[in-house]
Amino acid sequence: MSDLAGMSAVVTGGASGIGLATARLFVERGAWVAVLDRDVDAVPDGLRGVRCDVSDDASVRRAVDVAAGALGGVDVLVNNAGVGASGTVQDNDDAEWHRVLDVNVVGIARVSRAVLGYLRRSDRAAVVNTCSIAATAGLTRRALYSASKGAVLALTLAMAADHVREGIRVNCVNPATVDTPWVQRLLNDAEDPVAERAALQERQPTGRLVTAAEVAQAIVYLASPAAGSVTGTALAVDGGMQGLRLRPAGT
Ligand code: NAD
């Protein structure tokens, strides 16, 4: 399928997990892609890696200009780079709060404002932010991370309103637990990784983790002209975790 031929996409955090699956799917669908990541050494052939730290404004501006120059413009921005944090509100100190909000929230503002000029020149402009079920459901021991993703949801809506009359659509995806290197790292740190994985799977009504490829499909849909009337939405890719209330199995 090459329905996105001629389009140019920038994917932050595109060297791993959801971002990498998204970048690959864009290429499969015919788009040109630049991956902006702080670690581009392992970016596979076929994807243009540009080193970028979304918590550093100068790095973002440089990387966006390099990417736009190489791609001949930017039609699509996927703000996907993010970091995790665990604990209750008691557990993270000020430095940790500032670090996580700086990447997960201010990072989106930095990259978006650097890309906006290019998006305004596109007739198929779209932004997709990677939010999380943590924005819409109360999860234990995720106070800081949830606050950051709640801000991403609100920012998505505000950006959608600000830019709709310029022809720029803005949406987000809300995944539940996705089987990515990030989650694998969390499992490795757990006391009992097998029990922890089982607990995460059970939390999702489908009984399994979401795949990065499934989230990528949702992101690419929202970014594509097929979603031309979709803006200001949060698309859950969560195995039913947000919306369904099941009775215990067998009852
Ligand atoms: P991942 O760790 O596999 O990939 C994240 C990528 O972001 C990495 O390549 C990393 O180098 C990059 N990155 C981190 N900080 C950066 C920075 N300052 N500048 C540039 N790049 C940076 O993680 P993932 O699971 O694919 O997560 C991607 C996004 O999805 C994140 O925003 C995360 O919050 C969100 N998310 C993940 C899950 C999940 O269960 N995995 C669920 C919901 C939402």
PDB file of C-alpha atoms and ligand atoms in Angstrom:
ATOM      1  CA  MET A   1       0.000   0.000   0.000  1.00  0.00           C
ATOM      2  CA  SER A   2       1.468   3.362  -0.941  1.00  0.00           C
ATOM      3  CA  ASP A   3      -1.439   5.673  -0.079  1.00  0.00           C
ATOM      4  CA  LEU A   4       0.900   8.043   1.801  1.00  0.00           C
ATOM      5  CA  ALA A   5       3.337   8.449  -1.114  1.00  0.00           C
ATOM      6  CA  GLY A   6       4.791  11.938  -1.226  1.00  0.00           C
ATOM      7  CA  MET A   7       4.077  12.667   2.429  1.00  0.00           C
ATOM      8  CA  SER A   8       6.815  13.475   4.930  1.00  0.00           C
ATOM      9  CA  ALA A   9       6.626  12.468   8.575  1.00  0.00           C
ATOM     10  CA  VAL A  10       8.739  13.278  11.620  1.00  0.00           C
ATOM     11  CA  VAL A  11       8.490  10.776  14.496  1.00  0.00           C
ATOM     12  CA  THR A  12      10.060  11.627  17.853  1.00  0.00           C
ATOM     13  CA  GLY A  13      11.215   8.717  19.975  1.00  0.00           C
ATOM     14  CA  GLY A  14      11.170   6.751  16.729  1.00  0.00           C
ATOM     15  CA  ALA A  15      14.204   4.584  17.466  1.00  0.00           C
ATOM     16  CA  SER A  16      12.326   2.095  19.671  1.00  0.00           C
ATOM     17  CA  GLY A  17       8.950   0.606  20.533  1.00  0.00           C
ATOM     18  CA  ILE A  18       5.803   2.444  19.392  1.00  0.00           C
ATOM     19  CA  GLY A  19       7.776   5.148  17.542  1.00  0.00           C
ATOM     20  CA  LEU A  20       9.840   2.632  15.589  1.00  0.00           C
ATOM     21  CA  ALA A  21       6.739   0.609  14.625  1.00  0.00           C
ATOM     22  CA  THR A  22       5.080   3.853  13.495  1.00  0.00           C
ATOM     23  CA  ALA A  23       8.090   4.979  11.459  1.00  0.00           C
ATOM     24  CA  ARG A  24       8.240   1.568   9.756  1.00  0.00           C
ATOM     25  CA  LEU A  25       4.518   1.641   8.937  1.00  0.00           C
ATOM     26  CA  PHE A  26       4.809   5.131   7.420  1.00  0.00           C
ATOM     27  CA  VAL A  27       7.608   3.842   5.173  1.00  0.00           C
ATOM     28  CA  GLU A  28       5.552   0.768   4.183  1.00  0.00           C
ATOM     29  CA  ARG A  29       2.700   3.118   3.251  1.00  0.00           C
ATOM     30  CA  GLY A  30       5.003   5.188   1.020  1.00  0.00           C
ATOM     31  CA  ALA A  31       5.871   8.176   3.247  1.00  0.00           C
ATOM     32  CA  TRP A  32       9.332   9.671   3.807  1.00  0.00           C
ATOM     33  CA  VAL A  33      10.250   9.486   7.488  1.00  0.00           C
ATOM     34  CA  ALA A  34      12.745  11.106   9.819  1.00  0.00           C
ATOM     35  CA  VAL A  35      13.201   9.651  13.271  1.00  0.00           C
ATOM     36  CA  LEU A  36      14.177  12.191  15.926  1.00  0.00           C
ATOM     37  CA  ASP A  37      15.635  10.437  18.942  1.00  0.00           C
ATOM     38  CA  ARG A  38      18.326  10.992  21.520  1.00  0.00           C
ATOM     39  CA  ASP A  39      19.712   7.574  20.525  1.00  0.00           C
ATOM     40  CA  VAL A  40      19.843   7.007  16.756  1.00  0.00           C
ATOM     41  CA  ASP A  41      22.665   4.462  16.595  1.00  0.00           C
ATOM     42  CA  ALA A  42      20.290   1.508  16.171  1.00  0.00           C
ATOM     43  CA  VAL A  43      17.863   3.150  13.727  1.00  0.00           C
ATOM     44  CA  PRO A  44      17.367   0.587  10.930  1.00  0.00           C
ATOM     45  CA  ASP A  45      18.166   1.175   7.253  1.00  0.00           C
ATOM     46  CA  GLY A  46      15.410   2.965   5.369  1.00  0.00           C
ATOM     47  CA  LEU A  47      14.722   5.369   8.229  1.00  0.00           C
ATOM     48  CA  ARG A  48      16.583   8.647   8.486  1.00  0.00           C
ATOM     49  CA  GLY A  49      17.792   9.050  12.066  1.00  0.00           C
ATOM     50  CA  VAL A  50      18.405  12.569  13.388  1.00  0.00           C
ATOM     51  CA  ARG A  51      19.849  12.918  16.861  1.00  0.00           C
ATOM     52  CA  CYS A  52      17.613  15.078  19.022  1.00  0.00           C
ATOM     53  CA  ASP A  53      16.893  15.584  22.694  1.00  0.00           C
ATOM     54  CA  VAL A  54      13.335  16.899  23.035  1.00  0.00           C
ATOM     55  CA  SER A  55      14.261  18.466  26.382  1.00  0.00           C
ATOM     56  CA  ASP A  56      16.770  20.802  24.650  1.00  0.00           C
ATOM     57  CA  ASP A  57      15.302  23.584  22.496  1.00  0.00           C
ATOM     58  CA  ALA A  58      18.447  24.171  20.416  1.00  0.00           C
ATOM     59  CA  SER A  59      18.744  20.449  19.687  1.00  0.00           C
ATOM     60  CA  VAL A  60      15.056  20.318  18.644  1.00  0.00           C
ATOM     61  CA  ARG A  61      15.290  23.307  16.290  1.00  0.00           C
ATOM     62  CA  ARG A  62      18.435  21.960  14.657  1.00  0.00           C
ATOM     63  CA  ALA A  63      16.998  18.443  14.257  1.00  0.00           C
ATOM     64  CA  VAL A  64      13.660  19.681  12.850  1.00  0.00           C
ATOM     65  CA  ASP A  65      15.430  21.828  10.249  1.00  0.00           C
ATOM     66  CA  VAL A  66      17.735  18.937   9.274  1.00  0.00           C
ATOM     67  CA  ALA A  67      14.743  16.570   8.972  1.00  0.00           C
ATOM     68  CA  ALA A  68      12.599  19.032   7.013  1.00  0.00           C
ATOM     69  CA  GLY A  69      15.524  19.768   4.680  1.00  0.00           C
ATOM     70  CA  ALA A  70      16.089  16.082   4.019  1.00  0.00           C
ATOM     71  CA  LEU A  71      12.387  15.274   3.549  1.00  0.00           C
ATOM     72  CA  GLY A  72      11.514  18.419   1.599  1.00  0.00           C
ATOM     73  CA  GLY A  73       9.055  19.640   4.250  1.00  0.00           C
ATOM     74  CA  VAL A  74       6.918  18.111   7.001  1.00  0.00           C
ATOM     75  CA  ASP A  75       3.279  17.022   6.613  1.00  0.00           C
ATOM     76  CA  VAL A  76       3.020  14.928   9.772  1.00  0.00           C
ATOM     77  CA  LEU A  77       4.480  15.241  13.245  1.00  0.00           C
ATOM     78  CA  VAL A  78       4.231  12.345  15.694  1.00  0.00           C
ATOM     79  CA  ASN A  79       5.131  13.516  19.204  1.00  0.00           C
ATOM     80  CA  ASN A  80       5.943  10.153  20.728  1.00  0.00           C
ATOM     81  CA  ALA A  81       9.178  10.533  22.748  1.00  0.00           C
ATOM     82  CA  GLY A  82       8.465   9.961  26.414  1.00  0.00           C
ATOM     83  CA  VAL A  83       9.874   8.680  29.659  1.00  0.00           C
ATOM     84  CA  GLY A  84       8.251   6.834  32.552  1.00  0.00           C
ATOM     85  CA  ALA A  85       8.068   7.397  36.283  1.00  0.00           C
ATOM     86  CA  SER A  86       6.670   5.240  39.034  1.00  0.00           C
ATOM     87  CA  GLY A  87       5.521   5.923  42.555  1.00  0.00           C
ATOM     88  CA  THR A  88       2.812   7.712  44.470  1.00  0.00           C
ATOM     89  CA  VAL A  89       2.812  11.477  44.887  1.00  0.00           C
ATOM     90  CA  GLN A  90       5.109  10.937  47.884  1.00  0.00           C
ATOM     91  CA  ASP A  91       7.848   9.248  45.918  1.00  0.00           C
ATOM     92  CA  ASN A  92       9.207  11.594  43.240  1.00  0.00           C
ATOM     93  CA  ASP A  93      11.299  14.622  44.192  1.00  0.00           C
ATOM     94  CA  ASP A  94      11.108  18.008  42.433  1.00  0.00           C
ATOM     95  CA  ALA A  95      13.982  17.192  40.099  1.00  0.00           C
ATOM     96  CA  GLU A  96      12.185  14.056  38.878  1.00  0.00           C
ATOM     97  CA  TRP A  97       8.922  15.987  38.369  1.00  0.00           C
ATOM     98  CA  HIS A  98      10.725  18.617  36.322  1.00  0.00           C
ATOM     99  CA  ARG A  99      12.645  16.007  34.281  1.00  0.00           C
ATOM    100  CA  VAL A 100       9.575  13.940  33.325  1.00  0.00           C
ATOM    101  CA  LEU A 101       7.301  16.926  32.583  1.00  0.00           C
ATOM    102  CA  ASP A 102      10.143  18.491  30.603  1.00  0.00           C
ATOM    103  CA  VAL A 103      10.337  15.489  28.253  1.00  0.00           C
ATOM    104  CA  ASN A 104       6.705  14.334  28.130  1.00  0.00           C
ATOM    105  CA  VAL A 105       4.932  17.718  28.018  1.00  0.00           C
ATOM    106  CA  VAL A 106       7.325  20.575  27.274  1.00  0.00           C
ATOM    107  CA  GLY A 107       9.048  18.296  24.736  1.00  0.00           C
ATOM    108  CA  ILE A 108       5.814  18.219  22.718  1.00  0.00           C
ATOM    109  CA  ALA A 109       5.582  22.020  22.852  1.00  0.00           C
ATOM    110  CA  ARG A 110       9.212  22.417  21.736  1.00  0.00           C
ATOM    111  CA  VAL A 111       8.957  20.059  18.777  1.00  0.00           C
ATOM    112  CA  SER A 112       5.492  21.275  17.731  1.00  0.00           C
ATOM    113  CA  ARG A 113       6.449  24.956  17.661  1.00  0.00           C
ATOM    114  CA  ALA A 114       9.593  24.131  15.674  1.00  0.00           C
ATOM    115  CA  VAL A 115       7.541  22.133  13.123  1.00  0.00           C
ATOM    116  CA  LEU A 116       4.500  24.448  12.862  1.00  0.00           C
ATOM    117  CA  GLY A 117       5.978  26.624  10.117  1.00  0.00           C
ATOM    118  CA  TYR A 118       6.483  23.536   7.946  1.00  0.00           C
ATOM    119  CA  LEU A 119       3.003  22.148   8.745  1.00  0.00           C
ATOM    120  CA  ARG A 120       1.413  25.441   7.673  1.00  0.00           C
ATOM    121  CA  ARG A 121       2.912  24.921   4.207  1.00  0.00           C
ATOM    122  CA  SER A 122       1.367  21.428   3.894  1.00  0.00           C
ATOM    123  CA  ASP A 123      -2.119  20.701   2.549  1.00  0.00           C
ATOM    124  CA  ARG A 124      -2.267  17.425   4.560  1.00  0.00           C
ATOM    125  CA  ALA A 125      -0.952  18.594   7.917  1.00  0.00           C
ATOM    126  CA  ALA A 126      -1.475  16.490  11.034  1.00  0.00           C
ATOM    127  CA  VAL A 127      -0.023  16.089  14.507  1.00  0.00           C
ATOM    128  CA  VAL A 128      -0.468  12.915  16.550  1.00  0.00           C
ATOM    129  CA  ASN A 129       0.613  12.834  20.189  1.00  0.00           C
ATOM    130  CA  THR A 130       1.282   9.602  22.067  1.00  0.00           C
ATOM    131  CA  CYS A 131      -0.762  10.008  25.223  1.00  0.00           C
ATOM    132  CA  SER A 132      -1.761   7.091  27.518  1.00  0.00           C
ATOM    133  CA  ILE A 133      -4.609   5.464  29.378  1.00  0.00           C
ATOM    134  CA  ALA A 134      -2.880   7.051  32.384  1.00  0.00           C
ATOM    135  CA  ALA A 135      -4.527  10.319  31.256  1.00  0.00           C
ATOM    136  CA  THR A 136      -8.044   8.927  31.637  1.00  0.00           C
ATOM    137  CA  ALA A 137      -7.874   6.167  34.283  1.00  0.00           C
ATOM    138  CA  GLY A 138      -6.447   6.249  37.795  1.00  0.00           C
ATOM    139  CA  LEU A 139      -3.536   3.791  37.889  1.00  0.00           C
ATOM    140  CA  THR A 140      -1.654   2.980  41.081  1.00  0.00           C
ATOM    141  CA  ARG A 141       1.929   4.208  41.538  1.00  0.00           C
ATOM    142  CA  ARG A 142       1.869   6.379  38.405  1.00  0.00           C
ATOM    143  CA  ALA A 143       1.204   9.867  39.908  1.00  0.00           C
ATOM    144  CA  LEU A 144       3.859  11.810  38.017  1.00  0.00           C
ATOM    145  CA  TYR A 145       3.544   9.865  34.766  1.00  0.00           C
ATOM    146  CA  SER A 146      -0.267  10.245  34.838  1.00  0.00           C
ATOM    147  CA  ALA A 147       0.009  13.991  35.460  1.00  0.00           C
ATOM    148  CA  SER A 148       2.283  14.272  32.439  1.00  0.00           C
ATOM    149  CA  LYS A 149      -0.099  12.337  30.183  1.00  0.00           C
ATOM    150  CA  GLY A 150      -3.137  14.249  31.482  1.00  0.00           C
ATOM    151  CA  ALA A 151      -1.305  17.360  30.314  1.00  0.00           C
ATOM    152  CA  VAL A 152      -0.681  15.743  26.920  1.00  0.00           C
ATOM    153  CA  LEU A 153      -4.422  15.099  26.528  1.00  0.00           C
ATOM    154  CA  ALA A 154      -5.300  18.707  27.405  1.00  0.00           C
ATOM    155  CA  LEU A 155      -2.530  20.029  25.153  1.00  0.00           C
ATOM    156  CA  THR A 156      -3.829  17.897  22.274  1.00  0.00           C
ATOM    157  CA  LEU A 157      -7.290  19.461  22.567  1.00  0.00           C
ATOM    158  CA  ALA A 158      -5.917  23.001  22.895  1.00  0.00           C
ATOM    159  CA  MET A 159      -3.622  22.554  19.880  1.00  0.00           C
ATOM    160  CA  ALA A 160      -6.486  21.064  17.854  1.00  0.00           C
ATOM    161  CA  ALA A 161      -8.577  24.191  18.565  1.00  0.00           C
ATOM    162  CA  ASP A 162      -5.749  26.631  17.862  1.00  0.00           C
ATOM    163  CA  HIS A 163      -4.774  25.153  14.506  1.00  0.00           C
ATOM    164  CA  VAL A 164      -7.966  23.733  12.976  1.00  0.00           C
ATOM    165  CA  ARG A 165      -8.551  26.868  10.890  1.00  0.00           C
ATOM    166  CA  GLU A 166      -5.002  26.615   9.558  1.00  0.00           C
ATOM    167  CA  GLY A 167      -5.834  23.138   8.254  1.00  0.00           C
ATOM    168  CA  ILE A 168      -3.693  21.336  10.850  1.00  0.00           C
ATOM    169  CA  ARG A 169      -5.417  18.405  12.581  1.00  0.00           C
ATOM    170  CA  VAL A 170      -4.236  17.381  16.077  1.00  0.00           C
ATOM    171  CA  ASN A 171      -5.176  14.098  17.784  1.00  0.00           C
ATOM    172  CA  CYS A 172      -3.696  11.637  20.251  1.00  0.00           C
ATOM    173  CA  VAL A 173      -3.640   7.904  20.884  1.00  0.00           C
ATOM    174  CA  ASN A 174      -4.202   6.476  24.360  1.00  0.00           C
ATOM    175  CA  PRO A 175      -2.562   3.066  24.606  1.00  0.00           C
ATOM    176  CA  ALA A 176      -2.790   0.807  27.649  1.00  0.00           C
ATOM    177  CA  THR A 177       0.236  -1.410  28.350  1.00  0.00           C
ATOM    178  CA  VAL A 178       2.142  -2.025  25.133  1.00  0.00           C
ATOM    179  CA  ASP A 179       4.752  -4.730  24.714  1.00  0.00           C
ATOM    180  CA  THR A 180       7.797  -2.504  24.022  1.00  0.00           C
ATOM    181  CA  PRO A 181      11.396  -2.372  25.316  1.00  0.00           C
ATOM    182  CA  TRP A 182      10.104   0.158  27.911  1.00  0.00           C
ATOM    183  CA  VAL A 183       7.679  -2.368  29.403  1.00  0.00           C
ATOM    184  CA  GLN A 184      10.311  -5.091  29.166  1.00  0.00           C
ATOM    185  CA  ARG A 185      12.606  -2.885  31.285  1.00  0.00           C
ATOM    186  CA  LEU A 186       9.804  -2.459  33.867  1.00  0.00           C
ATOM    187  CA  LEU A 187       9.258  -6.223  33.947  1.00  0.00           C
ATOM    188  CA  ASN A 188      12.995  -6.870  34.356  1.00  0.00           C
ATOM    189  CA  ASP A 189      12.975  -4.621  37.429  1.00  0.00           C
ATOM    190  CA  ALA A 190       9.970  -6.380  38.992  1.00  0.00           C
ATOM    191  CA  GLU A 191      10.476  -8.839  41.851  1.00  0.00           C
ATOM    192  CA  ASP A 192       8.596 -11.508  39.874  1.00  0.00           C
ATOM    193  CA  PRO A 193       8.587 -10.558  36.153  1.00  0.00           C
ATOM    194  CA  VAL A 194       6.313 -13.472  35.170  1.00  0.00           C
ATOM    195  CA  ALA A 195       3.663 -12.570  37.765  1.00  0.00           C
ATOM    196  CA  GLU A 196       3.975  -8.879  36.849  1.00  0.00           C
ATOM    197  CA  ARG A 197       3.413  -9.612  33.141  1.00  0.00           C
ATOM    198  CA  ALA A 198       0.399 -11.791  34.013  1.00  0.00           C
ATOM    199  CA  ALA A 199      -1.063  -8.975  36.164  1.00  0.00           C
ATOM    200  CA  LEU A 200      -0.627  -6.459  33.320  1.00  0.00           C
ATOM    201  CA  GLN A 201      -2.230  -8.845  30.817  1.00  0.00           C
ATOM    202  CA  GLU A 202      -5.156  -9.544  33.106  1.00  0.00           C
ATOM    203  CA  ARG A 203      -5.794  -5.811  33.587  1.00  0.00           C
ATOM    204  CA  GLN A 204      -6.673  -5.562  29.887  1.00  0.00           C
ATOM    205  CA  PRO A 205     -10.033  -7.156  28.939  1.00  0.00           C
ATOM    206  CA  THR A 206      -8.496  -8.725  25.815  1.00  0.00           C
ATOM    207  CA  GLY A 207      -6.207 -10.670  28.188  1.00  0.00           C
ATOM    208  CA  ARG A 208      -2.991  -9.612  26.460  1.00  0.00           C
ATOM    209  CA  LEU A 209      -0.707  -6.626  26.037  1.00  0.00           C
ATOM    210  CA  VAL A 210      -1.237  -4.247  23.124  1.00  0.00           C
ATOM    211  CA  THR A 211       1.380  -4.556  20.364  1.00  0.00           C
ATOM    212  CA  ALA A 212       3.442  -1.627  19.116  1.00  0.00           C
ATOM    213  CA  ALA A 213       2.192  -2.427  15.600  1.00  0.00           C
ATOM    214  CA  GLU A 214      -1.431  -1.945  16.737  1.00  0.00           C
ATOM    215  CA  VAL A 215      -0.660   1.494  18.167  1.00  0.00           C
ATOM    216  CA  ALA A 216       1.248   2.366  14.985  1.00  0.00           C
ATOM    217  CA  GLN A 217      -1.846   1.551  12.891  1.00  0.00           C
ATOM    218  CA  ALA A 218      -3.906   3.988  14.985  1.00  0.00           C
ATOM    219  CA  ILE A 219      -1.264   6.731  14.756  1.00  0.00           C
ATOM    220  CA  VAL A 220      -0.869   6.360  10.998  1.00  0.00           C
ATOM    221  CA  TYR A 221      -4.661   6.422  10.542  1.00  0.00           C
ATOM    222  CA  LEU A 222      -4.949   9.686  12.517  1.00  0.00           C
ATOM    223  CA  ALA A 223      -2.035  11.142  10.539  1.00  0.00           C
ATOM    224  CA  SER A 224      -3.407  10.144   7.145  1.00  0.00           C
ATOM    225  CA  PRO A 225      -5.753  12.091   4.846  1.00  0.00           C
ATOM    226  CA  ALA A 226      -8.309   9.284   5.494  1.00  0.00           C
ATOM    227  CA  ALA A 227      -8.855  10.952   8.892  1.00  0.00           C
ATOM    228  CA  GLY A 228      -9.442  14.347   7.275  1.00  0.00           C
ATOM    229  CA  SER A 229     -12.461  15.114   9.481  1.00  0.00           C
ATOM    230  CA  VAL A 230     -10.899  13.813  12.705  1.00  0.00           C
ATOM    231  CA  THR A 231      -9.367  16.386  15.018  1.00  0.00           C
ATOM    232  CA  GLY A 232      -9.316  16.860  18.792  1.00  0.00           C
ATOM    233  CA  THR A 233      -9.857  13.169  19.526  1.00  0.00           C
ATOM    234  CA  ALA A 234      -8.150  10.634  21.773  1.00  0.00           C
ATOM    235  CA  LEU A 235      -8.181   7.179  20.200  1.00  0.00           C
ATOM    236  CA  ALA A 236      -7.927   4.445  22.832  1.00  0.00           C
ATOM    237  CA  VAL A 237      -5.810   1.432  21.834  1.00  0.00           C
ATOM    238  CA  ASP A 238      -6.167  -0.324  25.134  1.00  0.00           C
ATOM    239  CA  GLY A 239      -7.718  -3.773  24.781  1.00  0.00           C
ATOM    240  CA  GLY A 240     -10.931  -2.354  26.259  1.00  0.00           C
ATOM    241  CA  MET A 241      -9.269  -1.268  29.504  1.00  0.00           C
ATOM    242  CA  GLN A 242     -10.818   2.213  29.665  1.00  0.00           C
ATOM    243  CA  GLY A 243     -14.347   1.553  28.535  1.00  0.00           C
ATOM    244  CA  LEU A 244     -15.297  -2.004  29.522  1.00  0.00           C
ATOM    245  CA  ARG A 245     -16.432  -3.346  32.887  1.00  0.00           C
ATOM    246  CA  LEU A 246     -16.372  -7.169  32.806  1.00  0.00           C
ATOM    247  CA  ARG A 247     -17.763  -9.553  35.394  1.00  0.00           C
ATOM    248  CA  PRO A 248     -15.285 -12.136  36.733  1.00  0.00           C
ATOM    249  CA  ALA A 249     -14.624 -14.911  34.176  1.00  0.00           C
ATOM    250  CA  GLY A 250     -17.271 -17.627  34.220  1.00  0.00           C
ATOM    251  CA  THR A 251     -19.966 -15.575  35.956  1.00  0.00           C
TER     252      THR A 251
HETATM  253  P1  NAD B   1      10.547   3.058  24.321  1.00  0.00           P
HETATM  254  O1  NAD B   1      11.385   3.289  25.545  1.00  0.00           O
HETATM  255  O2  NAD B   1      10.603   1.720  23.643  1.00  0.00           O
HETATM  256  O3  NAD B   1      10.833   4.208  23.260  1.00  0.00           O
HETATM  257  C1  NAD B   1      10.897   5.544  23.635  1.00  0.00           C
HETATM  258  C2  NAD B   1      11.868   6.276  22.721  1.00  0.00           C
HETATM  259  O4  NAD B   1      11.876   7.663  23.103  1.00  0.00           O
HETATM  260  C3  NAD B   1      13.309   5.761  22.828  1.00  0.00           C
HETATM  261  O5  NAD B   1      13.836   5.513  21.527  1.00  0.00           O
HETATM  262  C4  NAD B   1      14.047   6.897  23.544  1.00  0.00           C
HETATM  263  O6  NAD B   1      15.414   7.008  23.154  1.00  0.00           O
HETATM  264  C5  NAD B   1      13.219   8.109  23.075  1.00  0.00           C
HETATM  265  N1  NAD B   1      13.386   9.253  23.990  1.00  0.00           N
HETATM  266  C6  NAD B   1      13.236   9.270  25.341  1.00  0.00           C
HETATM  267  N2  NAD B   1      13.546  10.484  25.825  1.00  0.00           N
HETATM  268  C7  NAD B   1      13.891  11.262  24.761  1.00  0.00           C
HETATM  269  C8  NAD B   1      14.311  12.600  24.614  1.00  0.00           C
HETATM  270  N3  NAD B   1      14.485  13.404  25.677  1.00  0.00           N
HETATM  271  N4  NAD B   1      14.547  13.064  23.360  1.00  0.00           N
HETATM  272  C9  NAD B   1      14.402  12.264  22.291  1.00  0.00           C
HETATM  273  N5  NAD B   1      14.034  10.972  22.355  1.00  0.00           N
HETATM  274  C10 NAD B   1      13.780  10.476  23.586  1.00  0.00           C
HETATM  275  O7  NAD B   1       9.043   3.387  24.801  1.00  0.00           O
HETATM  276  P2  NAD B   1       7.581   3.113  24.167  1.00  0.00           P
HETATM  277  O8  NAD B   1       6.916   2.138  25.056  1.00  0.00           O
HETATM  278  O9  NAD B   1       7.660   2.884  22.700  1.00  0.00           O
HETATM  279  O10 NAD B   1       6.914   4.546  24.487  1.00  0.00           O
HETATM  280  C11 NAD B   1       6.728   5.535  23.498  1.00  0.00           C
HETATM  281  C12 NAD B   1       5.629   6.479  23.957  1.00  0.00           C
HETATM  282  O11 NAD B   1       4.453   5.723  24.234  1.00  0.00           O
HETATM  283  C13 NAD B   1       5.923   7.257  25.240  1.00  0.00           C
HETATM  284  O12 NAD B   1       5.446   8.591  25.095  1.00  0.00           O
HETATM  285  C14 NAD B   1       5.109   6.542  26.301  1.00  0.00           C
HETATM  286  O13 NAD B   1       4.731   7.385  27.364  1.00  0.00           O
HETATM  287  C15 NAD B   1       3.921   6.106  25.483  1.00  0.00           C
HETATM  288  N6  NAD B   1       3.172   4.971  26.030  1.00  0.00           N
HETATM  289  C16 NAD B   1       3.770   3.766  26.220  1.00  0.00           C
HETATM  290  C17 NAD B   1       3.034   2.715  26.737  1.00  0.00           C
HETATM  291  C18 NAD B   1       3.631   1.356  26.985  1.00  0.00           C
HETATM  292  O14 NAD B   1       3.001   0.548  27.694  1.00  0.00           O
HETATM  293  N7  NAD B   1       4.784   1.029  26.417  1.00  0.00           N
HETATM  294  C19 NAD B   1       1.676   2.903  27.045  1.00  0.00           C
HETATM  295  C20 NAD B   1       1.097   4.155  26.833  1.00  0.00           C
HETATM  296  C21 NAD B   1       1.853   5.183  26.313  1.00  0.00           C
END
